[in-house]
Short mmCIF file of C-alpha atoms in Angstrom, two decimals:
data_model
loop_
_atom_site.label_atom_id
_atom_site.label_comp_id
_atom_site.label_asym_id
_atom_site.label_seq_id
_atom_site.Cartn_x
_atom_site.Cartn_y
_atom_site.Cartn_z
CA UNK A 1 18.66 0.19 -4.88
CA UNK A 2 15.16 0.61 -3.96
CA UNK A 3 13.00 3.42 -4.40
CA UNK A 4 11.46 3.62 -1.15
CA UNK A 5 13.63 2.05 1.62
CA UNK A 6 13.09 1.36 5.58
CA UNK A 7 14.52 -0.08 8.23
CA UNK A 8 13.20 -3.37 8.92
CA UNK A 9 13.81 -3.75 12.26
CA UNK A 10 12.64 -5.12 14.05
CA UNK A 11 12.27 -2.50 16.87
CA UNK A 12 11.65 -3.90 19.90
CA UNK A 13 10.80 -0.90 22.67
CA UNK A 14 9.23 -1.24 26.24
CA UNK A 15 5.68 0.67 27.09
CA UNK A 16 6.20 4.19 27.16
CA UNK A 17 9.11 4.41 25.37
CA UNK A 18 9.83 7.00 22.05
CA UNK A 19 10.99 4.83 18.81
CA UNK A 20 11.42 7.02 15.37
CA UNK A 21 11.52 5.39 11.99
CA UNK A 22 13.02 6.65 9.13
CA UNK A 23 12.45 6.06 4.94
CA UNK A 24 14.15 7.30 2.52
CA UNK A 25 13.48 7.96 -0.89
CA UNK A 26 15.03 8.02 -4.36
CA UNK A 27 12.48 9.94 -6.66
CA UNK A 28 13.47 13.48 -6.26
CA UNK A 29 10.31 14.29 -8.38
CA UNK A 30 7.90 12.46 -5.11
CA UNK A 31 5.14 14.74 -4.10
CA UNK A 32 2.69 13.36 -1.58
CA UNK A 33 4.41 10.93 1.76
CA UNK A 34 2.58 9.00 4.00
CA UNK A 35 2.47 6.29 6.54
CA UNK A 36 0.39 3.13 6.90
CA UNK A 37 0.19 0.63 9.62
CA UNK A 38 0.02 -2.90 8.60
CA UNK A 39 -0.92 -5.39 11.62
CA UNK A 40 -0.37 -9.30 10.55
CA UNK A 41 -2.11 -10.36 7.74
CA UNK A 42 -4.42 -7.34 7.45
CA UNK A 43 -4.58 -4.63 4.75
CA UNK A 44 -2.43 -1.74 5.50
CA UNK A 45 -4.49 1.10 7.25
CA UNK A 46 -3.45 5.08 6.56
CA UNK A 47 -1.76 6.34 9.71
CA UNK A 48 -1.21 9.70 8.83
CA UNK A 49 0.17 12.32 6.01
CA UNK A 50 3.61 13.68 5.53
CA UNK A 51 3.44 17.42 5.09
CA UNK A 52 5.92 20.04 4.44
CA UNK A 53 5.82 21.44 7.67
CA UNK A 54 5.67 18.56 9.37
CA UNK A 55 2.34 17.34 10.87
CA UNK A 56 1.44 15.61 14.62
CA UNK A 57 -1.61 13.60 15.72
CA UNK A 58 -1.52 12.44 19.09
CA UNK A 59 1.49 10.62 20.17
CA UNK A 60 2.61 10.50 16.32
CA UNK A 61 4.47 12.79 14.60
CA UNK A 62 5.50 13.07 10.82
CA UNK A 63 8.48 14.73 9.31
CA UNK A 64 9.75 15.35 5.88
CA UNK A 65 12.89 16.53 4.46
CA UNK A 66 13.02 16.87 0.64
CA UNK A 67 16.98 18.14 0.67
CA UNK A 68 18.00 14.39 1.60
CA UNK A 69 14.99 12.69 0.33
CA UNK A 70 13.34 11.37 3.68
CA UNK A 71 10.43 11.21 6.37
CA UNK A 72 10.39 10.37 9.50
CA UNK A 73 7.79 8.87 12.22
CA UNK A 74 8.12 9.48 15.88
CA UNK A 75 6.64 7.75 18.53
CA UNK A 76 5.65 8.59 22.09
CA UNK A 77 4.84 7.11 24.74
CA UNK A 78 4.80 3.78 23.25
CA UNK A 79 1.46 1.77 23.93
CA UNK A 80 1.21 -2.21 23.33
CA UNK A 81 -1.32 -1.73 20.90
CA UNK A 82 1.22 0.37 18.51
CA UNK A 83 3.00 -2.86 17.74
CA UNK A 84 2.45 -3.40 14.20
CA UNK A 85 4.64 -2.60 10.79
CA UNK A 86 4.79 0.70 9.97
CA UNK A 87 4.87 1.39 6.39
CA UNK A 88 5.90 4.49 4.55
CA UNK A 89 4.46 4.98 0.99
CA UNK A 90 5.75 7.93 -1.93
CA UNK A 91 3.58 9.15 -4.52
CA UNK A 92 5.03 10.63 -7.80
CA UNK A 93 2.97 13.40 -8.89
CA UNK A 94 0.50 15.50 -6.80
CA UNK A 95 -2.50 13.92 -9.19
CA UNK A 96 -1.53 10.40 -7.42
CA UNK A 97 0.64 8.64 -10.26
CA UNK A 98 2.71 5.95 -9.31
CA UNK A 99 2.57 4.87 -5.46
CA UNK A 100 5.93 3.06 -3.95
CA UNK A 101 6.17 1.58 -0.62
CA UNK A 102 8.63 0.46 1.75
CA UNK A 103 9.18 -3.13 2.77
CA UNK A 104 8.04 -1.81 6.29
CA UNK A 105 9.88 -1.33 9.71
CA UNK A 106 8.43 -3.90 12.16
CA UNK A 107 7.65 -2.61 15.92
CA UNK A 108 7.02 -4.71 18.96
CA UNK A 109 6.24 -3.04 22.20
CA UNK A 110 6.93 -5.37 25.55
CA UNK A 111 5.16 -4.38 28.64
CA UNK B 1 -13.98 -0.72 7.66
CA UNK B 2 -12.43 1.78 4.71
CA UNK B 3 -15.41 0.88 2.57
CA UNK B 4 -13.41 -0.69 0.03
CA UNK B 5 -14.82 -4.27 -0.69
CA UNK B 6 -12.68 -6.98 -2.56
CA UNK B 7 -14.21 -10.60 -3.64
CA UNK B 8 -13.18 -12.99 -3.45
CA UNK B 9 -11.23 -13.23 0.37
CA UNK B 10 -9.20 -16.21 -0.58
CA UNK B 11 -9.04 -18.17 -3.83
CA UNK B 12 -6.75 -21.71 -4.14
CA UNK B 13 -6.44 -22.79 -7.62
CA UNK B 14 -4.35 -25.33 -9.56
CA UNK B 15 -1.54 -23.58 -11.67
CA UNK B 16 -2.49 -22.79 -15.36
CA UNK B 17 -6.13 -21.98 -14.38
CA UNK B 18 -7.32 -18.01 -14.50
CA UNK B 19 -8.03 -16.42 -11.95
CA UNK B 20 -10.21 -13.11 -11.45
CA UNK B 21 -10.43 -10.39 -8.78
CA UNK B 22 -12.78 -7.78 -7.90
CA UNK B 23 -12.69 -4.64 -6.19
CA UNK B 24 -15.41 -1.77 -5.40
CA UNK B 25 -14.27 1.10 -4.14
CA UNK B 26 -15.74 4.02 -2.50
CA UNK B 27 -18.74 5.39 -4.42
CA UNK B 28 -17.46 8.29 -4.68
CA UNK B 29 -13.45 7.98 -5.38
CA UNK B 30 -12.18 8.50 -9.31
CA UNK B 31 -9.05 6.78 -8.35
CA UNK B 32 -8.10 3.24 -8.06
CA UNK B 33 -5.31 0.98 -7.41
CA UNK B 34 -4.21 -2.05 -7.70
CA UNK B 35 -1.04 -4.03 -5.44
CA UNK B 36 0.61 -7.35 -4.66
CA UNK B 37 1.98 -8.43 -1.53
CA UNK B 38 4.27 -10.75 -0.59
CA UNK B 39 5.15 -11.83 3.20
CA UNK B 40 7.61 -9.85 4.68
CA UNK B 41 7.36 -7.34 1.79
CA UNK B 42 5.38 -3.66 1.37
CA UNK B 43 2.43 -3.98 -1.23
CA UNK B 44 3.93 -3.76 -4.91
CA UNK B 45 2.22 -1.55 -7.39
CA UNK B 46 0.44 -3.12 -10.20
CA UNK B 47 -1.29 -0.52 -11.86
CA UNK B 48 -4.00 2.24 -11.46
CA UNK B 49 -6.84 3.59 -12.94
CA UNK B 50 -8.35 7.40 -13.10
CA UNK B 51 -12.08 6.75 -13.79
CA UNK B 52 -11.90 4.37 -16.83
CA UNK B 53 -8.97 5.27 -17.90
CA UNK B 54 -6.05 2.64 -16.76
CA UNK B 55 -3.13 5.34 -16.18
CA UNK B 56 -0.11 3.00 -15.45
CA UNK B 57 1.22 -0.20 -15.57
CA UNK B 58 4.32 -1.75 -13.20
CA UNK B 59 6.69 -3.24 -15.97
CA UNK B 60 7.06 -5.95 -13.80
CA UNK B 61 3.45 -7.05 -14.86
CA UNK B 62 3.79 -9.85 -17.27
CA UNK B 63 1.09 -9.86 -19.99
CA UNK B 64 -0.51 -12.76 -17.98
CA UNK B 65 -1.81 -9.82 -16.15
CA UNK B 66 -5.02 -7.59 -16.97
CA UNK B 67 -7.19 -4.94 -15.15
CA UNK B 68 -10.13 -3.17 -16.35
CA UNK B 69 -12.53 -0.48 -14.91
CA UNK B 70 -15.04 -0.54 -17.37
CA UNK B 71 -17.58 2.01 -15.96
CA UNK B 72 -15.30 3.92 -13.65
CA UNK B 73 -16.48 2.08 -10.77
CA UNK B 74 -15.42 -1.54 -9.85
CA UNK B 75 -12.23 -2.81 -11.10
CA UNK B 76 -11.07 -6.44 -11.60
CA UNK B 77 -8.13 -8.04 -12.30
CA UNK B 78 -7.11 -11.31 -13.80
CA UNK B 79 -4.27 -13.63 -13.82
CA UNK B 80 -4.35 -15.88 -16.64
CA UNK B 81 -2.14 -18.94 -16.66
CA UNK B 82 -1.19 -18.92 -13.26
CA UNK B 83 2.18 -19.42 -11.62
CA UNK B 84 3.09 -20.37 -7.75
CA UNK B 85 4.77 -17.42 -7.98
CA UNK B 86 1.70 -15.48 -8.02
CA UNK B 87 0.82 -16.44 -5.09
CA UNK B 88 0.23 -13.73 -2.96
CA UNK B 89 -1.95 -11.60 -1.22
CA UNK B 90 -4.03 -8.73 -4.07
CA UNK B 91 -4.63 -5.87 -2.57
CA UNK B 92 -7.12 -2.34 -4.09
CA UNK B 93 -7.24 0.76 -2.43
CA UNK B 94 -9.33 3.58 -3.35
CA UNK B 95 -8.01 7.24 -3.52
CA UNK B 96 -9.89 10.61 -2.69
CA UNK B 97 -9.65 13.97 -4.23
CA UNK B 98 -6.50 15.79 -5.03
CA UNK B 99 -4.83 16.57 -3.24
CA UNK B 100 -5.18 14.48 -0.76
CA UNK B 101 -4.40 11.23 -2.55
CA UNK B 102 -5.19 9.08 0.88
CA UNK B 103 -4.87 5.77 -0.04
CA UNK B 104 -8.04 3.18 1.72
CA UNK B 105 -7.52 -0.14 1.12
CA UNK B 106 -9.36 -3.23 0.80
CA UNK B 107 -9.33 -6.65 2.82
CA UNK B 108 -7.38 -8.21 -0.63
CA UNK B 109 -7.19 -11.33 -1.76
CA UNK B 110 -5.11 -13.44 -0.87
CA UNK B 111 -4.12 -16.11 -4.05
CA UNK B 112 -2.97 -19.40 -3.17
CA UNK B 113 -1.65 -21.58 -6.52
CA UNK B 114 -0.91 -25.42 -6.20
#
C-alpha cells in the first residue's frame, strides 16, 4: 500500500460544477498537508495548505481529518482553467522531513 | 516563476554516461529537495538537504545516485552510469521557514537516456 494515495480519476465535471478530491494517508506521525496543481508537463505549483481547522481560498477549500488519516479538496464553481492534476503531498515532521505525494487525481472541466 | 532555477531544461544522453543536475533555490530558503517524476506518477522523493547538511535519503536511491549542497546554497545531483530507467523528469523545490514548509519548485529536468 502506498503512503499517500488519491483517486486518479479522471474527473470529468462541466463549468460551474463542485468536484471534491480526497487522499489519504498512512503515516499517522504526518504533520504538515498540502495540495499542488500540476498542469501537463509543468512543475507542480502549491495550491494551498491543509490546516487543522480547515482553511478556504476562493472557490477552494481544504480539509483535514487526522482520526482517519485524510484531506480533502473542494471545488466550486468549476472554471475551465481549474483543469489540471491536483496533487496532495504529506510531510513527516513539522521541521519538513520526508515529503510523500500522491500519484495525483486528474480533473477536466468541459464547457 | 517560484524563483527556483534548475539547469539544465533537458539533457539526452547515451546510457552509461553521467549525468549532472543543478538547482538554485531561493536565496533565502535553508531547505532543499530533491524528486523524480515519472508520467502519470506524483514526484518521488530523492532526498533533502537542511543547509549543508543532506538530511535523508529515499532507499530506493541506488548508489549510482549523489547530491551535494556544498555551501548551503545550490544543490546538484548526479547520476552516474545511467539507465533508461532513469529517465525521467528531476525535479528541486525549495522550502521556507518552519513552519510553513511550502514547497516551490523548479522547472526540472527532464532526463532522456538512449
Amino acid at each position: 500500500r502506498k503512503e499517500v494515495e488519491q483517486d486518479p480519476g479522471p474527473f470529468n465535471v462541466p463549468e460551474g460544477a463542485t468536484v471534491a478530491f480526497n487522499c489519504t494517508y498512512s503515516n499517522s506521525a504526518s504533520q504538515s498537508f498540502f495540495w499542488y496543481r500540476q498542469d501537463c508537463r509543468k512543475e507542480p505549483k502549491l495550491l494551498m495548505s491543509v490546516y487543522s481547522s480547515g482553511n478556504e481560498d476562493g472557490r477552494f477549500t481544504a480539509q483535514l481529518n487526522r482520526a482517519s488519516q485524510y484531506i480533502s479538496l473542494l471545488i466550486r464553481d468549476s472554471k475551465l482553467s481549474d483543469s489540471a492534476t491536483y496533487l496532495c503531498v504529506v510531510l513527516r515532521g513539522t521541521n519538513a522531513g520526508k515529503s510523500t505525494f500522491g500519484d495525483g487525481t486528474t480533473l477536466t472541466v468541459k464547457p | 516563476d517560484t524563483g527556483v532555477s534548475q539547469d539544465p531544461r533537458h539533457k539526452i544522453t547515451k546510457r552509461g554516461q553521467n549525468v549532472t543536475f543543478r538547482c538554485d533555490p531561493i536565496s533565502e530558503h535553508n531547505r532543499l529537495y530533491w524528486y523524480r517524476q515519472t508520467l502519470g506518477q506524483g514526484p518521488e522523493f530523492l532526498t533533502y538537504f537542511q543547509n549543508e547538511a543532506q538530511l535523508e535519503k529515499s532507499r530506493l536511491l541506488s548508489d549510482r545516485f549523489s547530491a551535494e549542497r556544498p555551501k548551503g546554497s545550490f544543490s546538484t545531483l548526479e547520476i552516474q552510469r545511467t539507465e533508461q530507467g532513469d529517465s525521467a523528469m528531476y525535479l528541486c523545490a525549495s522550502v521556507g521557514d518552519v513552519p510553513y514548509n511550502e514547497q516551490f519548485f523548479g522547472p526540472g529536468t527532464r532526463l532522456t537516456v538512449l
